[in-house]
PDB file of C-alpha atoms in Angstrom:
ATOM      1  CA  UNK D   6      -5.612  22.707  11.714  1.00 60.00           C
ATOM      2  CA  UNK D   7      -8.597  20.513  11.796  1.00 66.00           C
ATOM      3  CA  UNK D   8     -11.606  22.782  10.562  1.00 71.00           C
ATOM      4  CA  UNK D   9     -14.146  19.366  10.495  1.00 73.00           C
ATOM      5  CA  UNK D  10     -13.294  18.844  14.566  1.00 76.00           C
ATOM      6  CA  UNK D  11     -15.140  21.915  15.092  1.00 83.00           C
ATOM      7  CA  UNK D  12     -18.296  20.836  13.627  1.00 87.00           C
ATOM      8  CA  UNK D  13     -21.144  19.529  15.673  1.00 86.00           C
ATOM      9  CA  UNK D  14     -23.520  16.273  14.295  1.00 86.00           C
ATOM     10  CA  UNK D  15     -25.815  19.301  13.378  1.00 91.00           C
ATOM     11  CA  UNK D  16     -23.191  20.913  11.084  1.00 92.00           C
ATOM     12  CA  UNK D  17     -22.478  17.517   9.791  1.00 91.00           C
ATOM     13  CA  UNK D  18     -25.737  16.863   8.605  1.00 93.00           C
ATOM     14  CA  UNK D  19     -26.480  20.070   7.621  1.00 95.00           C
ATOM     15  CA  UNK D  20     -23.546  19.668   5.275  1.00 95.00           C
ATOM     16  CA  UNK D  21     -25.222  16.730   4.102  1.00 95.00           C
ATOM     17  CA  UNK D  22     -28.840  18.494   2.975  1.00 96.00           C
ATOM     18  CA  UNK D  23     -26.970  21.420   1.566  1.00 97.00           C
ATOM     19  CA  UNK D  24     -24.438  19.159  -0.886  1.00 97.00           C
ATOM     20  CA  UNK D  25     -27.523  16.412  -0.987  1.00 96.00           C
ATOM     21  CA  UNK D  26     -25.101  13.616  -0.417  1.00 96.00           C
ATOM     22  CA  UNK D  27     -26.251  10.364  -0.479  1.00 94.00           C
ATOM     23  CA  UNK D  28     -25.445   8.577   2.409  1.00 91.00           C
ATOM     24  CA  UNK D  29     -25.563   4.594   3.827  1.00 89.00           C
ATOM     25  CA  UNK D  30     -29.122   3.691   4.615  1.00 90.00           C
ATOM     26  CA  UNK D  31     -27.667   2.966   8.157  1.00 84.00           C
ATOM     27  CA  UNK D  32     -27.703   6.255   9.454  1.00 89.00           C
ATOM     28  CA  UNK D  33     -31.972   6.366   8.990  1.00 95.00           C
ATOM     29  CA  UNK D  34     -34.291   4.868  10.795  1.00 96.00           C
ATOM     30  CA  UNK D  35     -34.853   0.462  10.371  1.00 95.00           C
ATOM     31  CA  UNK D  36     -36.758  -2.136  12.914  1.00 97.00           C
ATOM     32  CA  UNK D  37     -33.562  -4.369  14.036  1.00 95.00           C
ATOM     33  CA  UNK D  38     -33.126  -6.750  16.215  1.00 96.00           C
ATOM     34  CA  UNK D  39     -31.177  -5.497  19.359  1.00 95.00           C
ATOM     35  CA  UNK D  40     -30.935  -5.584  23.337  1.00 95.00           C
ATOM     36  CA  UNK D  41     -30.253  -3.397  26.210  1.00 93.00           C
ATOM     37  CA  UNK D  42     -26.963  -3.682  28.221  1.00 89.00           C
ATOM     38  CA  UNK D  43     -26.055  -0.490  30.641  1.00 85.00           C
ATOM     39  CA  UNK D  44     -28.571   1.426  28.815  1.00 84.00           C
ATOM     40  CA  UNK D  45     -27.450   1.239  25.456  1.00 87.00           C
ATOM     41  CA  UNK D  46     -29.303  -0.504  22.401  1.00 90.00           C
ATOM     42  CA  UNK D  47     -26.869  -3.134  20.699  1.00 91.00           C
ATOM     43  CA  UNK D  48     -27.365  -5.051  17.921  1.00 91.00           C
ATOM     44  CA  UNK D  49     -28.020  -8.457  18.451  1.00 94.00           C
ATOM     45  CA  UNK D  50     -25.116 -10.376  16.632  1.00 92.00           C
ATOM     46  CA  UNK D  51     -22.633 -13.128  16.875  1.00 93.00           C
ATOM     47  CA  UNK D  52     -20.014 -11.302  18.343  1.00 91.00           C
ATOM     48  CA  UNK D  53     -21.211 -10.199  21.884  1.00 89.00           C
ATOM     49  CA  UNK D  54     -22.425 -12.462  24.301  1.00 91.00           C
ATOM     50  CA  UNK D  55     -25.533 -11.455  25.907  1.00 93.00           C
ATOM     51  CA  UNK D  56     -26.735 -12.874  29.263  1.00 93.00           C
ATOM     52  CA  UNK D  57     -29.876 -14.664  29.800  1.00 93.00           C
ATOM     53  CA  UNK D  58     -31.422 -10.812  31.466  1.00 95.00           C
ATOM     54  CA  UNK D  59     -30.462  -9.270  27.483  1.00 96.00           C
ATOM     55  CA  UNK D  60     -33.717 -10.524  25.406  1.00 97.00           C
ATOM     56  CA  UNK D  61     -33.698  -9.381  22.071  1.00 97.00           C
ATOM     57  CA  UNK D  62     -36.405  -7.438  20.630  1.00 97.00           C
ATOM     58  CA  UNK D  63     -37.033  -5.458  17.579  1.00 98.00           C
ATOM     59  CA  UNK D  64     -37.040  -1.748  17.617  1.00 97.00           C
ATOM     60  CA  UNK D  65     -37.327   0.827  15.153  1.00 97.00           C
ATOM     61  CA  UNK D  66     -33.617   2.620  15.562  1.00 94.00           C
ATOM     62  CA  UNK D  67     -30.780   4.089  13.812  1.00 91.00           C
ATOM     63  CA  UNK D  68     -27.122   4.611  14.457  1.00 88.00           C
ATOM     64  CA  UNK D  69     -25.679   8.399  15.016  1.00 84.00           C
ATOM     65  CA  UNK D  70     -22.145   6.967  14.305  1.00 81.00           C
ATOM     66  CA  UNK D  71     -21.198   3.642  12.657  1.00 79.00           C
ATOM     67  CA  UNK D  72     -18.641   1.564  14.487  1.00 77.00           C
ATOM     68  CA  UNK D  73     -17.871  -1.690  15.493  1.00 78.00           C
ATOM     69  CA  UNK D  74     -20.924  -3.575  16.459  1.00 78.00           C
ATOM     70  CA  UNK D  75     -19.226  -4.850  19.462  1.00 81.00           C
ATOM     71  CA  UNK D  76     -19.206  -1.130  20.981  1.00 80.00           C
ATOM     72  CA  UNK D  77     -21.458   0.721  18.818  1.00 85.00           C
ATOM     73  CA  UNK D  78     -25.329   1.388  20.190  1.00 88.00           C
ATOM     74  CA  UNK D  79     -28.358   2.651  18.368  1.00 89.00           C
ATOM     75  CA  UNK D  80     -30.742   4.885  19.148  1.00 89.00           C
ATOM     76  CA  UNK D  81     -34.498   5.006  19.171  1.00 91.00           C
ATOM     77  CA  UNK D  82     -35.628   6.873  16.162  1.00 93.00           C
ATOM     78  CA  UNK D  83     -38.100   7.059  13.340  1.00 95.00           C
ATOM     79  CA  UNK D  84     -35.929   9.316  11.100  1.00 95.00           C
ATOM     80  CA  UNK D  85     -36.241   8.408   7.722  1.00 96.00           C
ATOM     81  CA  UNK D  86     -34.911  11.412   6.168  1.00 96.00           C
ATOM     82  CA  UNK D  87     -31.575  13.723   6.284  1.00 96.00           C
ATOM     83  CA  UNK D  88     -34.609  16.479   7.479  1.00 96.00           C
ATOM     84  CA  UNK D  89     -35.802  13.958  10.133  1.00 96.00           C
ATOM     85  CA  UNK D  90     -32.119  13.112  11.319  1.00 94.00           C
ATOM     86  CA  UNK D  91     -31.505  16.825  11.481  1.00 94.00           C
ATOM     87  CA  UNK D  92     -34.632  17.095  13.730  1.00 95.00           C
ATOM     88  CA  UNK D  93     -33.686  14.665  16.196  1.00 91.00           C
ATOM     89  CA  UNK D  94     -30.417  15.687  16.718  1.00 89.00           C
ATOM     90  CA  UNK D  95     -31.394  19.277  17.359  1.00 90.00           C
ATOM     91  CA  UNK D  96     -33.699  18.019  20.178  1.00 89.00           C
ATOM     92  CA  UNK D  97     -31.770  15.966  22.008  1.00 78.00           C
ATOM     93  CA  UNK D  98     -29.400  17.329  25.203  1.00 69.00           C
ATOM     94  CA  UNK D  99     -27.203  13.965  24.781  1.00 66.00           C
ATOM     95  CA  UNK D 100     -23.997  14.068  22.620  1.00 53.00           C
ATOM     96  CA  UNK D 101     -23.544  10.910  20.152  1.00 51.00           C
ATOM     97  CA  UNK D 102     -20.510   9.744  21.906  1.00 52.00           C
ATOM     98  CA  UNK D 103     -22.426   9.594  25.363  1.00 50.00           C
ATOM     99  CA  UNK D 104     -25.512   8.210  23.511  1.00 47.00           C
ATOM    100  CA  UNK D 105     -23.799   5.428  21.584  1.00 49.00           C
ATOM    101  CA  UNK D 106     -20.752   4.323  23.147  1.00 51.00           C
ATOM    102  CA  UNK D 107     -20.370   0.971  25.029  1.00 56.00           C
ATOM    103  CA  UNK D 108     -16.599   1.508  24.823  1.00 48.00           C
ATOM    104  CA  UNK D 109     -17.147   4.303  27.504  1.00 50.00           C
ATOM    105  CA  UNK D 110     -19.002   2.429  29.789  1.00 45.00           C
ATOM    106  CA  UNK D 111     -16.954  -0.031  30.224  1.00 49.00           C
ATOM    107  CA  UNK D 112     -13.899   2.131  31.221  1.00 48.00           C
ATOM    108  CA  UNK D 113     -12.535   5.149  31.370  1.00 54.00           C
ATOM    109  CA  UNK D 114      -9.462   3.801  29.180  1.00 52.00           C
ATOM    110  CA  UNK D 115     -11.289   1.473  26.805  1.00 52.00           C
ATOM    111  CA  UNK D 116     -10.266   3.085  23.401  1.00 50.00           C
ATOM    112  CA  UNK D 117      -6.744   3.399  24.826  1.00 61.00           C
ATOM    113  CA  UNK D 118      -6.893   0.053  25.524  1.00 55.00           C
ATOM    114  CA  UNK D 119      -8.514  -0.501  21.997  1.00 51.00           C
ATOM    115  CA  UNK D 120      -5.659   1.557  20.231  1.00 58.00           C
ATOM    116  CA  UNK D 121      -2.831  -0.717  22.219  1.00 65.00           C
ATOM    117  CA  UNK D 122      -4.363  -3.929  21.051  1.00 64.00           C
ATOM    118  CA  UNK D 123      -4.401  -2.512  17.501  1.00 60.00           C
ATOM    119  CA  UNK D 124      -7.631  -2.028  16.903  1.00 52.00           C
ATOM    120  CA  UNK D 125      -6.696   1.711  15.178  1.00 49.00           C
TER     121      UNK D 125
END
């Protein structure tokens, strides 16, 4: 059994305020400097080519899961604070894999594909 795969980001976090574990300042809120491809906010960076219609901007945002910057969006937040995270999450209808994930918007098969070319 995996107890932790039945937890939601909210019980996650929760965990977090009730233990008051520190966690890596990349989970709260930061201006960055990122750009929009298929409606996801990536992080401007060496490794992913953007096209002359991706302009980078700053925006205040912070990242519900920390992956790969290749594949890995942000979202739009001014969450600060465990409290704050915990706010946001509880408002929003969106999950963090369909919030954050480039991987699944390129194809349906895209961490398979990942996985096979050893990524995992």
């Amino acid at each position: 059994m995996f107890p932790l795969s039945n937890w939601t980001e909210l019980d996650v976090w929760a965990y977090i305020e009730r233990e008051k574990l520190e966690i890596p300042s990349i989970y709260f809120a930061h201006e960055r400097p990122v750009f929009e491809r298929d409606g996801l906010l990536l992080a401007d960076n060496p490794y992913i080519a953007r096209g002359e219609d991706e302009p980078v901007y700053t925006a205040t945002v912070r990242y519900r899961t920390v992956g790969d910057m290749t594949c890995t969006g942000a979202v739009s937040s001014t969450a600060r604070t465990v409290a704050e995270v915990m706010a946001e999450v509880a408002a929003t209808r969106i999950t963090e894999r369909g919030q954050t994930r480039a991987d699944d918007r390129t194809s349906e098969a895209a961490m398979e594909d990942r996985k096979r070319e050893g990524y995992f």
